[in-house]
mmCIF file of C-alpha atoms in Angstrom:
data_model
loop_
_atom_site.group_PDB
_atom_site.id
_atom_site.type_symbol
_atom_site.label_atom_id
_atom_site.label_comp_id
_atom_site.label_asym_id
_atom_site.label_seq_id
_atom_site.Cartn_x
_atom_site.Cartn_y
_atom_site.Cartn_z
ATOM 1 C CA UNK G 1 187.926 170.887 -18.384
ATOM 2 C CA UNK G 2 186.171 169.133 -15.762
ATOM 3 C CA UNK G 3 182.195 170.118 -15.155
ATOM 4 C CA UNK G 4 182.975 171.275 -11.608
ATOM 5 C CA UNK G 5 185.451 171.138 -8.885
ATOM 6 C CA UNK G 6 186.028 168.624 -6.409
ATOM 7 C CA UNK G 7 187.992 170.530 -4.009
ATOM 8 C CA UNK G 8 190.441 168.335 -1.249
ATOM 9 C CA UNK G 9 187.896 169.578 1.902
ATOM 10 C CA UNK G 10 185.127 167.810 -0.429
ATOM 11 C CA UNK G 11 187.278 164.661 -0.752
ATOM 12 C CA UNK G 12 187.707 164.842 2.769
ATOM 13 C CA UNK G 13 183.830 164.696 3.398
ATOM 14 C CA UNK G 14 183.656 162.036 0.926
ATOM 15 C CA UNK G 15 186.451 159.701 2.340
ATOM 16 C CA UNK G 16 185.592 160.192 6.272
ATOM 17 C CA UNK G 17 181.600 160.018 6.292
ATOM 18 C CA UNK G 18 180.222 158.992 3.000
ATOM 19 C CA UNK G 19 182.305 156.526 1.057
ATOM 20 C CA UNK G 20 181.950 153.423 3.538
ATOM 21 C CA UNK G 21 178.278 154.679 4.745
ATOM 22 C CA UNK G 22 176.751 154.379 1.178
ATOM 23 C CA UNK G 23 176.227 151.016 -0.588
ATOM 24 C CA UNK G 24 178.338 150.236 -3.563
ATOM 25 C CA UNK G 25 174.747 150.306 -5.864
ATOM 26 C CA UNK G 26 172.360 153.735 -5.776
ATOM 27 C CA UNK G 27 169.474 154.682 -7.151
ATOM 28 C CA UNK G 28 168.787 158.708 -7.748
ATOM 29 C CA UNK G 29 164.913 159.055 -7.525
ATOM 30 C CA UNK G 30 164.777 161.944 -8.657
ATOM 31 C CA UNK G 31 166.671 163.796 -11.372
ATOM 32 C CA UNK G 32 166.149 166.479 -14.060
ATOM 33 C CA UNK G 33 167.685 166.363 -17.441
ATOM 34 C CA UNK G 34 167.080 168.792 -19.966
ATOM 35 C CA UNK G 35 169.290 170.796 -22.788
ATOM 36 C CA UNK G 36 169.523 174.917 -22.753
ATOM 37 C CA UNK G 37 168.845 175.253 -26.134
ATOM 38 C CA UNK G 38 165.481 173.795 -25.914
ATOM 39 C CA UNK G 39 163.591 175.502 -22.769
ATOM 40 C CA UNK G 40 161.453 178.332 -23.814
ATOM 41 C CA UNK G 41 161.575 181.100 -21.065
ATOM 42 C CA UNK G 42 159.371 183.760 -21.745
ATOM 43 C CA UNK G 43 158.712 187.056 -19.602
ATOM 44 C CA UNK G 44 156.217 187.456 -16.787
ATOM 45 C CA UNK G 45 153.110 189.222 -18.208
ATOM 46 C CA UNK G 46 152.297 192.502 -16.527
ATOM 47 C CA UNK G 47 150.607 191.608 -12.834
ATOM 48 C CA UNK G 48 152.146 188.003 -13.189
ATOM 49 C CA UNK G 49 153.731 186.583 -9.966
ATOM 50 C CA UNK G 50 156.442 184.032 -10.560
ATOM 51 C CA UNK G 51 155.668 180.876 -9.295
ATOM 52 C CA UNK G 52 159.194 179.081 -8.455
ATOM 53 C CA UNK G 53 161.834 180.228 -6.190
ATOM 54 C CA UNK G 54 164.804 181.689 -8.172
ATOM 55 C CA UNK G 55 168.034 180.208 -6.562
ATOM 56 C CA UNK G 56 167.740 176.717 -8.469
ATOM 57 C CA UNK G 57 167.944 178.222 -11.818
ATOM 58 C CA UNK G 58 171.541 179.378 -10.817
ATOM 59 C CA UNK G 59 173.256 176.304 -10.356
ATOM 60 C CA UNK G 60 173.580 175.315 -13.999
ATOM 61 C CA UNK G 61 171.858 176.541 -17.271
ATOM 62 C CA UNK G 62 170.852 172.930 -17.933
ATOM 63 C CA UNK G 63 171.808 168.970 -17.348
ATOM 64 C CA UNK G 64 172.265 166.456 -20.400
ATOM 65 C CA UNK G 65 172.837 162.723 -19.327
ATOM 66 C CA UNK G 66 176.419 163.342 -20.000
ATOM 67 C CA UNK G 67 176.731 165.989 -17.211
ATOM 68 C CA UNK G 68 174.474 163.713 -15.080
ATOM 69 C CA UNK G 69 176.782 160.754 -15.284
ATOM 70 C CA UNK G 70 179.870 162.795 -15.075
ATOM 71 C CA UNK G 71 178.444 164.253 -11.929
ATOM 72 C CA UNK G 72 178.183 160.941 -10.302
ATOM 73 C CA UNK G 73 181.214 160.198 -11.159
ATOM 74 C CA UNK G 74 183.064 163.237 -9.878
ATOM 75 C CA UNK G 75 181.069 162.875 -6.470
ATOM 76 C CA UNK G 76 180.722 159.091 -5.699
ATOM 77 C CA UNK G 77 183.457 157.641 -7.625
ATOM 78 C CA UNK G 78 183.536 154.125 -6.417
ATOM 79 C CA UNK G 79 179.829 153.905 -6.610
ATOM 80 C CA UNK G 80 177.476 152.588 -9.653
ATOM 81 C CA UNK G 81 174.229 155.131 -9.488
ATOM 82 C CA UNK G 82 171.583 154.776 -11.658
ATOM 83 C CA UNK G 83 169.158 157.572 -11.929
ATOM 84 C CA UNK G 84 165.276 158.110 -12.234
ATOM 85 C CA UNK G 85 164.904 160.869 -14.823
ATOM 86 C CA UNK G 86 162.677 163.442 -15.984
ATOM 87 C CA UNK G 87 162.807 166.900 -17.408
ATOM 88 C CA UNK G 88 162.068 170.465 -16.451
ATOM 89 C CA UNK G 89 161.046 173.357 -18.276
ATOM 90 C CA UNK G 90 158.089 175.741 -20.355
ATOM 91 C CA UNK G 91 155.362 174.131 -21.274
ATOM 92 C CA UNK G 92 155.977 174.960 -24.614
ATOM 93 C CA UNK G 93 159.204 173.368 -24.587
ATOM 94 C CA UNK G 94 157.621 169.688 -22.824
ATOM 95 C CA UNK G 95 157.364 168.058 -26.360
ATOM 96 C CA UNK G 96 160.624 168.252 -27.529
ATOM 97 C CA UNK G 97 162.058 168.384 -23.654
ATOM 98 C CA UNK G 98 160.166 164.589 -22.987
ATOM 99 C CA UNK G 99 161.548 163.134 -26.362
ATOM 100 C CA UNK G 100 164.711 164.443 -25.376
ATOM 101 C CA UNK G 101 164.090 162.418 -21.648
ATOM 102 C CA UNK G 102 163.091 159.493 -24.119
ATOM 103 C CA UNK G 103 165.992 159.107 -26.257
ATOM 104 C CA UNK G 104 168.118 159.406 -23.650
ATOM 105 C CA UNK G 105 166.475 156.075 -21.360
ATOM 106 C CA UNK G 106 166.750 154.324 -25.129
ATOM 107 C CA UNK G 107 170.336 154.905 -24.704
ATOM 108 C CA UNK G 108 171.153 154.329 -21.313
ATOM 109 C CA UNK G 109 168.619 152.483 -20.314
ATOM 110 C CA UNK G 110 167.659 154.460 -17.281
ATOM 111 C CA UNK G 111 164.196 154.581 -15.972
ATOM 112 C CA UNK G 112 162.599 157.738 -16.648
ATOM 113 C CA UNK G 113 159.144 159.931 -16.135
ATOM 114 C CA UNK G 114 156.597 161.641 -18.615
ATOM 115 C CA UNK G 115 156.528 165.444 -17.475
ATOM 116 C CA UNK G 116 152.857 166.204 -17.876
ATOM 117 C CA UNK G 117 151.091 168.962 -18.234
ATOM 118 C CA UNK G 118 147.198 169.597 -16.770
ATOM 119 C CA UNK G 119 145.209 169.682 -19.866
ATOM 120 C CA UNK G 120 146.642 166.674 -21.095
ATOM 121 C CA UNK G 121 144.097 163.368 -21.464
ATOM 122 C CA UNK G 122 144.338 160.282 -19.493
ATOM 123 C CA UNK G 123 144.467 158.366 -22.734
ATOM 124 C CA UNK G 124 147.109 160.552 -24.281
ATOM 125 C CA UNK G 125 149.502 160.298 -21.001
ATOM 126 C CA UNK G 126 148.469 156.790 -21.291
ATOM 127 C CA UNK G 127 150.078 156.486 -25.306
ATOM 128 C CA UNK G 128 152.704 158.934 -24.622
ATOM 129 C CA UNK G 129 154.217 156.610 -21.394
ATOM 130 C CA UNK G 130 153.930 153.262 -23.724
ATOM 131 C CA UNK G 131 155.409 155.271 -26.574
ATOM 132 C CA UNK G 132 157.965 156.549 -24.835
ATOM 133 C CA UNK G 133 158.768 153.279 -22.573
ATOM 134 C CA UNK G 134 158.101 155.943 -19.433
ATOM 135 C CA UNK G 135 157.169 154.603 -15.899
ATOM 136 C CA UNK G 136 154.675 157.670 -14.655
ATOM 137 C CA UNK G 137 154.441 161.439 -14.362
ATOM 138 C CA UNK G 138 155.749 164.069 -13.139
ATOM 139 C CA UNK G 139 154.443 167.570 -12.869
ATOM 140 C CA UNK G 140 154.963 171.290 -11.184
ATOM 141 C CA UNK G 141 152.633 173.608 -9.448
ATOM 142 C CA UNK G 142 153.244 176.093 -12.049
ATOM 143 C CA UNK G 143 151.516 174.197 -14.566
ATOM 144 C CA UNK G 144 148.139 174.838 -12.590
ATOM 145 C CA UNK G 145 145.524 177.225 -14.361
ATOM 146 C CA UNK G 146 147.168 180.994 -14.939
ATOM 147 C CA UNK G 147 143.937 182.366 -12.637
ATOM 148 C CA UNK G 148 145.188 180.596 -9.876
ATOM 149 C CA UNK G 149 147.307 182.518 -7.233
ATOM 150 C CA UNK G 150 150.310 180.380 -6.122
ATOM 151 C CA UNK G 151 148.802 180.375 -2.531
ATOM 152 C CA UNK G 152 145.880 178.747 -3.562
ATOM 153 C CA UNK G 153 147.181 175.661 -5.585
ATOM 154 C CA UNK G 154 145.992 172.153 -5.029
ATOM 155 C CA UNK G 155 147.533 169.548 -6.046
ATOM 156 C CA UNK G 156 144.273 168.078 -8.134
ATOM 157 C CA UNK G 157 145.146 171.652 -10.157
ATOM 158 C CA UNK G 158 148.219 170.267 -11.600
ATOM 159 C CA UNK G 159 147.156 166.091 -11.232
ATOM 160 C CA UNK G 160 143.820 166.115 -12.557
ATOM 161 C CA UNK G 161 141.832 163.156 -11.585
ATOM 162 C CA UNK G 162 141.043 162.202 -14.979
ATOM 163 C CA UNK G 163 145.115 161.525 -15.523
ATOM 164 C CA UNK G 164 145.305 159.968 -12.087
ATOM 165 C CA UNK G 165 142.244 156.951 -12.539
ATOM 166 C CA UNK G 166 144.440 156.498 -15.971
ATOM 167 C CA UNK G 167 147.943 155.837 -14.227
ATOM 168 C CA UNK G 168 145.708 154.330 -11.330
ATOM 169 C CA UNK G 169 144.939 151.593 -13.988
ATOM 170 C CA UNK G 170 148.002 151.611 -15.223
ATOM 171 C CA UNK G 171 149.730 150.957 -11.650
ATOM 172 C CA UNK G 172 152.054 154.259 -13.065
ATOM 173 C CA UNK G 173 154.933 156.280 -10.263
ATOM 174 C CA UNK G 174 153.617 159.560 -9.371
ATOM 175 C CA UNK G 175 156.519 161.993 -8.471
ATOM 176 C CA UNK G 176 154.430 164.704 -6.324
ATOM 177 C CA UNK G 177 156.111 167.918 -5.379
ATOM 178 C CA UNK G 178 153.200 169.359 -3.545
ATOM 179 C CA UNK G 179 151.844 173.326 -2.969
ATOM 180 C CA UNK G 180 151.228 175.839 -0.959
ATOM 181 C CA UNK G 181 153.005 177.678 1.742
ATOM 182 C CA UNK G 182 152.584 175.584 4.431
ATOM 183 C CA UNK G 183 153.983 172.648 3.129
ATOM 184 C CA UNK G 184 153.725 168.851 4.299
ATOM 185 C CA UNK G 185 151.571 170.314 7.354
ATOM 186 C CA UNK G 186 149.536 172.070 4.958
ATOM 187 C CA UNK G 187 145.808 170.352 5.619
ATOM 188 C CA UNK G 188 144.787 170.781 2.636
ATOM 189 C CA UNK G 189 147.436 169.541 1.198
ATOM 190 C CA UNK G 190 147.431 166.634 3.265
ATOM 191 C CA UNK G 191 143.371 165.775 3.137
ATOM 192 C CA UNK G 192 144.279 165.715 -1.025
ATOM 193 C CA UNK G 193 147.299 163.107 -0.301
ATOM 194 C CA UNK G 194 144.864 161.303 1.335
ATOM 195 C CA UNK G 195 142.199 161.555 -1.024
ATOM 196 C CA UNK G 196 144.575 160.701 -3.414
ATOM 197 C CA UNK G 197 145.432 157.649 -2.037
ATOM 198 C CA UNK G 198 141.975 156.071 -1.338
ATOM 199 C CA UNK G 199 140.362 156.751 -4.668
ATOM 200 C CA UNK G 200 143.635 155.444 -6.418
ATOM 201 C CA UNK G 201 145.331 152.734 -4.658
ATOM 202 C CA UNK G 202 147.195 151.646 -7.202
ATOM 203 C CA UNK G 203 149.370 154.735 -7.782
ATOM 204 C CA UNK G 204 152.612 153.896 -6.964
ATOM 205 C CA UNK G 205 152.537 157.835 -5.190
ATOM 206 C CA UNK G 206 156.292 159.587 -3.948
ATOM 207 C CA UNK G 207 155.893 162.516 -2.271
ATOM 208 C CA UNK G 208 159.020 164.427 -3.044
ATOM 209 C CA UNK G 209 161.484 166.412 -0.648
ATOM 210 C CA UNK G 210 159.347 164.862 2.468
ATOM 211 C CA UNK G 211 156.891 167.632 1.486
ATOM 212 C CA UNK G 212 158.916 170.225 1.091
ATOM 213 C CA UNK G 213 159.542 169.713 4.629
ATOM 214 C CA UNK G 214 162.700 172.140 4.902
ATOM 215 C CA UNK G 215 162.456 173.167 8.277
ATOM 216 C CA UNK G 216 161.037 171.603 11.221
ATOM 217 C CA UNK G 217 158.123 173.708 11.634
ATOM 218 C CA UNK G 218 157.120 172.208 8.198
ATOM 219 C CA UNK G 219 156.180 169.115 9.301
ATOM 220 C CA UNK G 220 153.354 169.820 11.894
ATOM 221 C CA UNK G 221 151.257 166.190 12.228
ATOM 222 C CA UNK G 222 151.576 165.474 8.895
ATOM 223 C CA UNK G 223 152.478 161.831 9.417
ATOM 224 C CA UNK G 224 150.270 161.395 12.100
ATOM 225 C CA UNK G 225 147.414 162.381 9.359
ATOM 226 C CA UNK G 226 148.895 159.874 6.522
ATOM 227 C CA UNK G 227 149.333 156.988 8.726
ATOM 228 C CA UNK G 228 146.769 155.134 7.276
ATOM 229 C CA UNK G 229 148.211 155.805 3.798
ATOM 230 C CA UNK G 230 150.571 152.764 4.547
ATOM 231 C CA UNK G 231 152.253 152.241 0.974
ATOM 232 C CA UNK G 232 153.198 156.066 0.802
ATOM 233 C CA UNK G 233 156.749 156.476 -0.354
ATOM 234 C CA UNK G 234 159.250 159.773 0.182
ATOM 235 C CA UNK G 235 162.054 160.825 -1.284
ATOM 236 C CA UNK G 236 164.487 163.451 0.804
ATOM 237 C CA UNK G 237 166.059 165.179 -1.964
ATOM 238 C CA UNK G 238 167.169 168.676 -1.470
ATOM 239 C CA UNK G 239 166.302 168.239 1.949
ATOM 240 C CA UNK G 240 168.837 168.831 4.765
ATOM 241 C CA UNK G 241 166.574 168.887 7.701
ATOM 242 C CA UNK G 242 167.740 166.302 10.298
ATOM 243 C CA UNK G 243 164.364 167.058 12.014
ATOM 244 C CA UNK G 244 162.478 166.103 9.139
ATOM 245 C CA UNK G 245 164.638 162.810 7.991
ATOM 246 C CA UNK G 246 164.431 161.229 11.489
ATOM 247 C CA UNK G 247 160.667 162.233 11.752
ATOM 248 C CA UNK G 248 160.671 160.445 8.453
ATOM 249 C CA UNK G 249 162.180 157.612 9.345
ATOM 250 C CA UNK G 250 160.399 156.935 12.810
ATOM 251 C CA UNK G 251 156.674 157.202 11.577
ATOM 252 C CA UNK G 252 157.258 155.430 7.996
ATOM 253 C CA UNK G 253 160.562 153.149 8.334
ATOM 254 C CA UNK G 254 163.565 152.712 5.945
ATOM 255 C CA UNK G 255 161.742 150.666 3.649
ATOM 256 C CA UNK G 256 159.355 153.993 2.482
ATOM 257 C CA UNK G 257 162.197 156.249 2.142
ATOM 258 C CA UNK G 258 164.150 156.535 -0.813
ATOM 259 C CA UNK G 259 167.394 158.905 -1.581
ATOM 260 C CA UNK G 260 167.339 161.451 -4.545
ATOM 261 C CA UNK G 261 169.315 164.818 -5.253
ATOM 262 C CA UNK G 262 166.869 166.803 -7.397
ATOM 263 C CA UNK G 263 169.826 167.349 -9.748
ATOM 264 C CA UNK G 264 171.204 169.746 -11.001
ATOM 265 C CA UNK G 265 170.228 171.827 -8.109
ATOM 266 C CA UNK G 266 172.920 169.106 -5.561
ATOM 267 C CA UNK G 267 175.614 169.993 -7.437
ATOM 268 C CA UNK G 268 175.133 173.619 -5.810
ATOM 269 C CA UNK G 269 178.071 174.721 -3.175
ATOM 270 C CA UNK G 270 175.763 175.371 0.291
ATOM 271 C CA UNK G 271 175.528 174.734 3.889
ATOM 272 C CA UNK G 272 171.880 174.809 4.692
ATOM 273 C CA UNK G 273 170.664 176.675 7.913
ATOM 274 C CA UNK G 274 167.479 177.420 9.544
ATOM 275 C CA UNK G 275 166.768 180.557 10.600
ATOM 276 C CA UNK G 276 162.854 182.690 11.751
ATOM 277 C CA UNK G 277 161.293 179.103 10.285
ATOM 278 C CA UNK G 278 162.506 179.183 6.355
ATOM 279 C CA UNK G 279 165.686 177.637 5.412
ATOM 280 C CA UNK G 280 168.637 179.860 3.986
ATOM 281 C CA UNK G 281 171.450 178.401 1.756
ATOM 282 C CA UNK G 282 174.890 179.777 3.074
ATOM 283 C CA UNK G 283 176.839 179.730 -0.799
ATOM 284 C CA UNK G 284 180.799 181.271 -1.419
ATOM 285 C CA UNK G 285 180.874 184.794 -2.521
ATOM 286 C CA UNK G 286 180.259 185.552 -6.409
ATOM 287 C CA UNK G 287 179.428 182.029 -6.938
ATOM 288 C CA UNK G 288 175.865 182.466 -8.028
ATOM 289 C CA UNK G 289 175.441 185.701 -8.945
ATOM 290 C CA UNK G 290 173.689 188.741 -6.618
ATOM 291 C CA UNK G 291 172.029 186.746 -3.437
ATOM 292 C CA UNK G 292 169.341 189.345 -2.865
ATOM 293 C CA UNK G 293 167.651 187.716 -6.069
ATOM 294 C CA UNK G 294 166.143 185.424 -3.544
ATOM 295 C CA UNK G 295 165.565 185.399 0.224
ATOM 296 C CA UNK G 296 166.644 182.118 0.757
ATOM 297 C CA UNK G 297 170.578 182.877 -0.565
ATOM 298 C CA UNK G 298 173.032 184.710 1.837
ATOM 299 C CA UNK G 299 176.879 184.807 0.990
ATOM 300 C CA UNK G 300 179.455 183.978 3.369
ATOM 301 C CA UNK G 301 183.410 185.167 3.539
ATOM 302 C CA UNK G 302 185.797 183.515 1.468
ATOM 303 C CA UNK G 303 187.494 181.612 4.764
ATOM 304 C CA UNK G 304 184.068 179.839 5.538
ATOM 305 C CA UNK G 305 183.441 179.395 1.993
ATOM 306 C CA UNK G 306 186.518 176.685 2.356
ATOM 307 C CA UNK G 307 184.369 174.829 4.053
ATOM 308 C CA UNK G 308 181.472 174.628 2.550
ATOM 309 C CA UNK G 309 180.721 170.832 0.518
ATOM 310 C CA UNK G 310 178.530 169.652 -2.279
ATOM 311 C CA UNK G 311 174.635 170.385 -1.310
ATOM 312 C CA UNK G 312 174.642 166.250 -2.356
ATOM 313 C CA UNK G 313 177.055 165.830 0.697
ATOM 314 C CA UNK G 314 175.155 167.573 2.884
ATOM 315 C CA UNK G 315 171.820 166.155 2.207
ATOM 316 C CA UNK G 316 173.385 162.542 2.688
ATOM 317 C CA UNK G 317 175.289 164.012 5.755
ATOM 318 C CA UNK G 318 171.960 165.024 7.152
ATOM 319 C CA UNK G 319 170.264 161.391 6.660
ATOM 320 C CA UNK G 320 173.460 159.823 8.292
ATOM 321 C CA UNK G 321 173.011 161.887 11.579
ATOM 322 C CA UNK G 322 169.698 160.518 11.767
ATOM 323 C CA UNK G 323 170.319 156.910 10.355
ATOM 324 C CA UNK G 324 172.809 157.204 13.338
ATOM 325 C CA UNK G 325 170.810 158.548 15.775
ATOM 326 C CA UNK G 326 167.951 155.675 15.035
ATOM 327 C CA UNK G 327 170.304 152.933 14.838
ATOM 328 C CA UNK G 328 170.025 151.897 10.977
ATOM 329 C CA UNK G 329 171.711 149.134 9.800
ATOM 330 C CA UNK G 330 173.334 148.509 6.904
ATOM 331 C CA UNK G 331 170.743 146.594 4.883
ATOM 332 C CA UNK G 332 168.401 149.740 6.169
ATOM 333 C CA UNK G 333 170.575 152.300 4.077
ATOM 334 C CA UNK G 334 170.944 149.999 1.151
ATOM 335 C CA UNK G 335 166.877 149.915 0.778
ATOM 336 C CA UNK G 336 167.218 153.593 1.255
ATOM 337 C CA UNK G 337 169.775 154.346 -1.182
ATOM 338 C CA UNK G 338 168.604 151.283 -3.809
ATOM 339 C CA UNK G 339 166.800 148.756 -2.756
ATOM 340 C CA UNK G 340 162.911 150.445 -2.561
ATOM 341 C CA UNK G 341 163.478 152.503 -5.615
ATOM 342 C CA UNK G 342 164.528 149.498 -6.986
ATOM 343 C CA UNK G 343 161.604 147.689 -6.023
ATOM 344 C CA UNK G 344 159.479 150.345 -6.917
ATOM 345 C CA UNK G 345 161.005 150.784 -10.420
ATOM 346 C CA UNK G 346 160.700 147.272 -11.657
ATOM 347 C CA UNK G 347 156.623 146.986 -10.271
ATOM 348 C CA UNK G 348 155.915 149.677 -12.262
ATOM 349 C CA UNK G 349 157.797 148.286 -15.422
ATOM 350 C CA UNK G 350 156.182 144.957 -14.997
ATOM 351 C CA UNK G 351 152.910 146.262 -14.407
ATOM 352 C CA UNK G 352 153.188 148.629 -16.991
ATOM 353 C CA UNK G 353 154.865 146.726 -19.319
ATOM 354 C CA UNK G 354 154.671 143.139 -18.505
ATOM 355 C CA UNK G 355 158.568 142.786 -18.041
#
């Protein structure tokens, strides 16, 4: 039984826009991989808020390497793609989540990030990424102290500065997926990006989903404010804001921008609106479960459901409109789609590990 269905209206999307627009080589910044059986989920405590939205958690109970390579096959099946990996889960779980991560890059030899938690040492991230053969960190928001209200995260409450001289040293990738409700506008978090960037140069620092830029009234001046942070990279995964791509792409160039997917959330069935300044993600009926759980979820009929794609096509669709619109060229969406992560991938691996 295949993992999912590739429908002939997603063929269709694949053959007319996508299959001649992408290179033959891609690179997947930004992937999760993990195994059901070894997440710990526990109950909110009483007066506990849950930090994460819930709609992600829907589109598949978990993601080996198997599924993740099966996936690219299923959805770009003339194309070699080569993911960035890291995991997602408890905290409890991150030991034997990250040695999972591990043993899979052994095998494949895909690149891959240490999931880190707060409390953790420079010096121990330091052994665990040379142990492990990892290339950097990545972390969550809800990994931030318990006594912190969601609203009032900063990213130095989940990327300590005492981990971030270490990978400074180190010359380690950084896969930021910033706080707070006002997203990449957000000053504060944008005076931290910043901060970030002149006390460690040498972080090698992604910002992911353009700053959770969903929407266009998410992206306020932010790149007028980062401007100076000249070696800042992006990735535009789970991002289908044409606003925000082409904003991207105008202030920073092609050669900062990088595609990823976030899987397994791209595997999701969705057309993404915008609607009173959030996003909502327009899914078929029963697919995933009752949509009330979250506000961002609203079911359509079962004739528009026909033609609704892979959240993966959609994203891409979104950066072609505005590749399009600016005039790309075809060595432009090959550094987009491989050639920076690429780039960025190998510095880290030489400076890391000398190779």
């Amino acid at each position: 039984m295949a993992l999912f269905e590739v429908t002939e209206y997603d063929r269709e999307i694949y053959e007319r826009e996508l299959k001649d627009f992408l290179p033959e080589e891609m690179i997947d910044i930004h992937t999760h991989i993990w195994l059901d059986h070894m997440r710990r989920p526990k109950p909110l405590a009483p007066g506990e808020v849950k930090r994460t939205v819930t709609w992600p958690s829907l589109v598949a109970k978990d993601n080996s390497v198997e599924d993740l390579q099966e996936t690219y096959r299923l959805m770009f099946p003339d194309k070699r793609v080569t993911p960035l990996m890291f995991t997602s889960g408890e905290r409890e779980a991150f030991p034997e989540l990250n040695n999972y991560v591990k043993e899979c890059a052994a095998k494949t030899g895909y690149p891959a990030l240490y999931y880190s938690c707060p409390e953790q040492s420079g010096e121990e991230l330091e052994q665990k990424i040379r142990e492990g053969g990892f290339l950097g960190l990545k972390s969550y928001l809800d990994l931030s102290p318990a006594y912190l209200p969601e609203k009032e995260i900063r990213i130095f409450d989940f990327f300590p500065k005492y981990q971030l001289r270490k990978m400074n040293e180190m010359k380690a990738i950084i896969m930021l997926h910033i706080p707070r409700d006002g997203r990449l506008k957000d000053p504060v978090n944008l005076a931290q990006i910043r901060e970030l960037k002149q006390e460690f140069p040498d972080i090698r620092l992604i910002i992911a989903h353009i700053g959770r830029a969903y929407v266009e009234s998410d992206v306020g001046n932010a790149f007028e404010v980062l401007s100076d942070c000249t070696d800042l990279m992006f990735d535009f995964c789970a991002n289908c804001c044409e606003f925000a791509i082409t904003k991207l792409l105008e202030s920073v160039g092609p050669k900062r921008a990088m595609f990823g997917s976030d899987m397994p959330i791209l595997r999701m069935r969705t057309h993404r609106i915008e609607e009173n300044g959030t996003y909502i993600n327009l899914i078929p009926p029963g697919l995933y479960g009752d949509p009330s759980q979250d506000r961002h979820l609203r079911e359509v009929s079962p004739e528009e459901a026909k033609r609704i794609t892979f959240f993966m096509y959609e994203e891409i669709l979104a950066f072609k409109r505005a590749a399009v619109k600016l005039g790309l060229t075809k060595e432009d969406v090959y550094d987009v789609f491989c050639g920076n992560a690429k780039r960025l991938i190998e510095g880290a691996r030489r400076d890391i590990y000398g190779a």
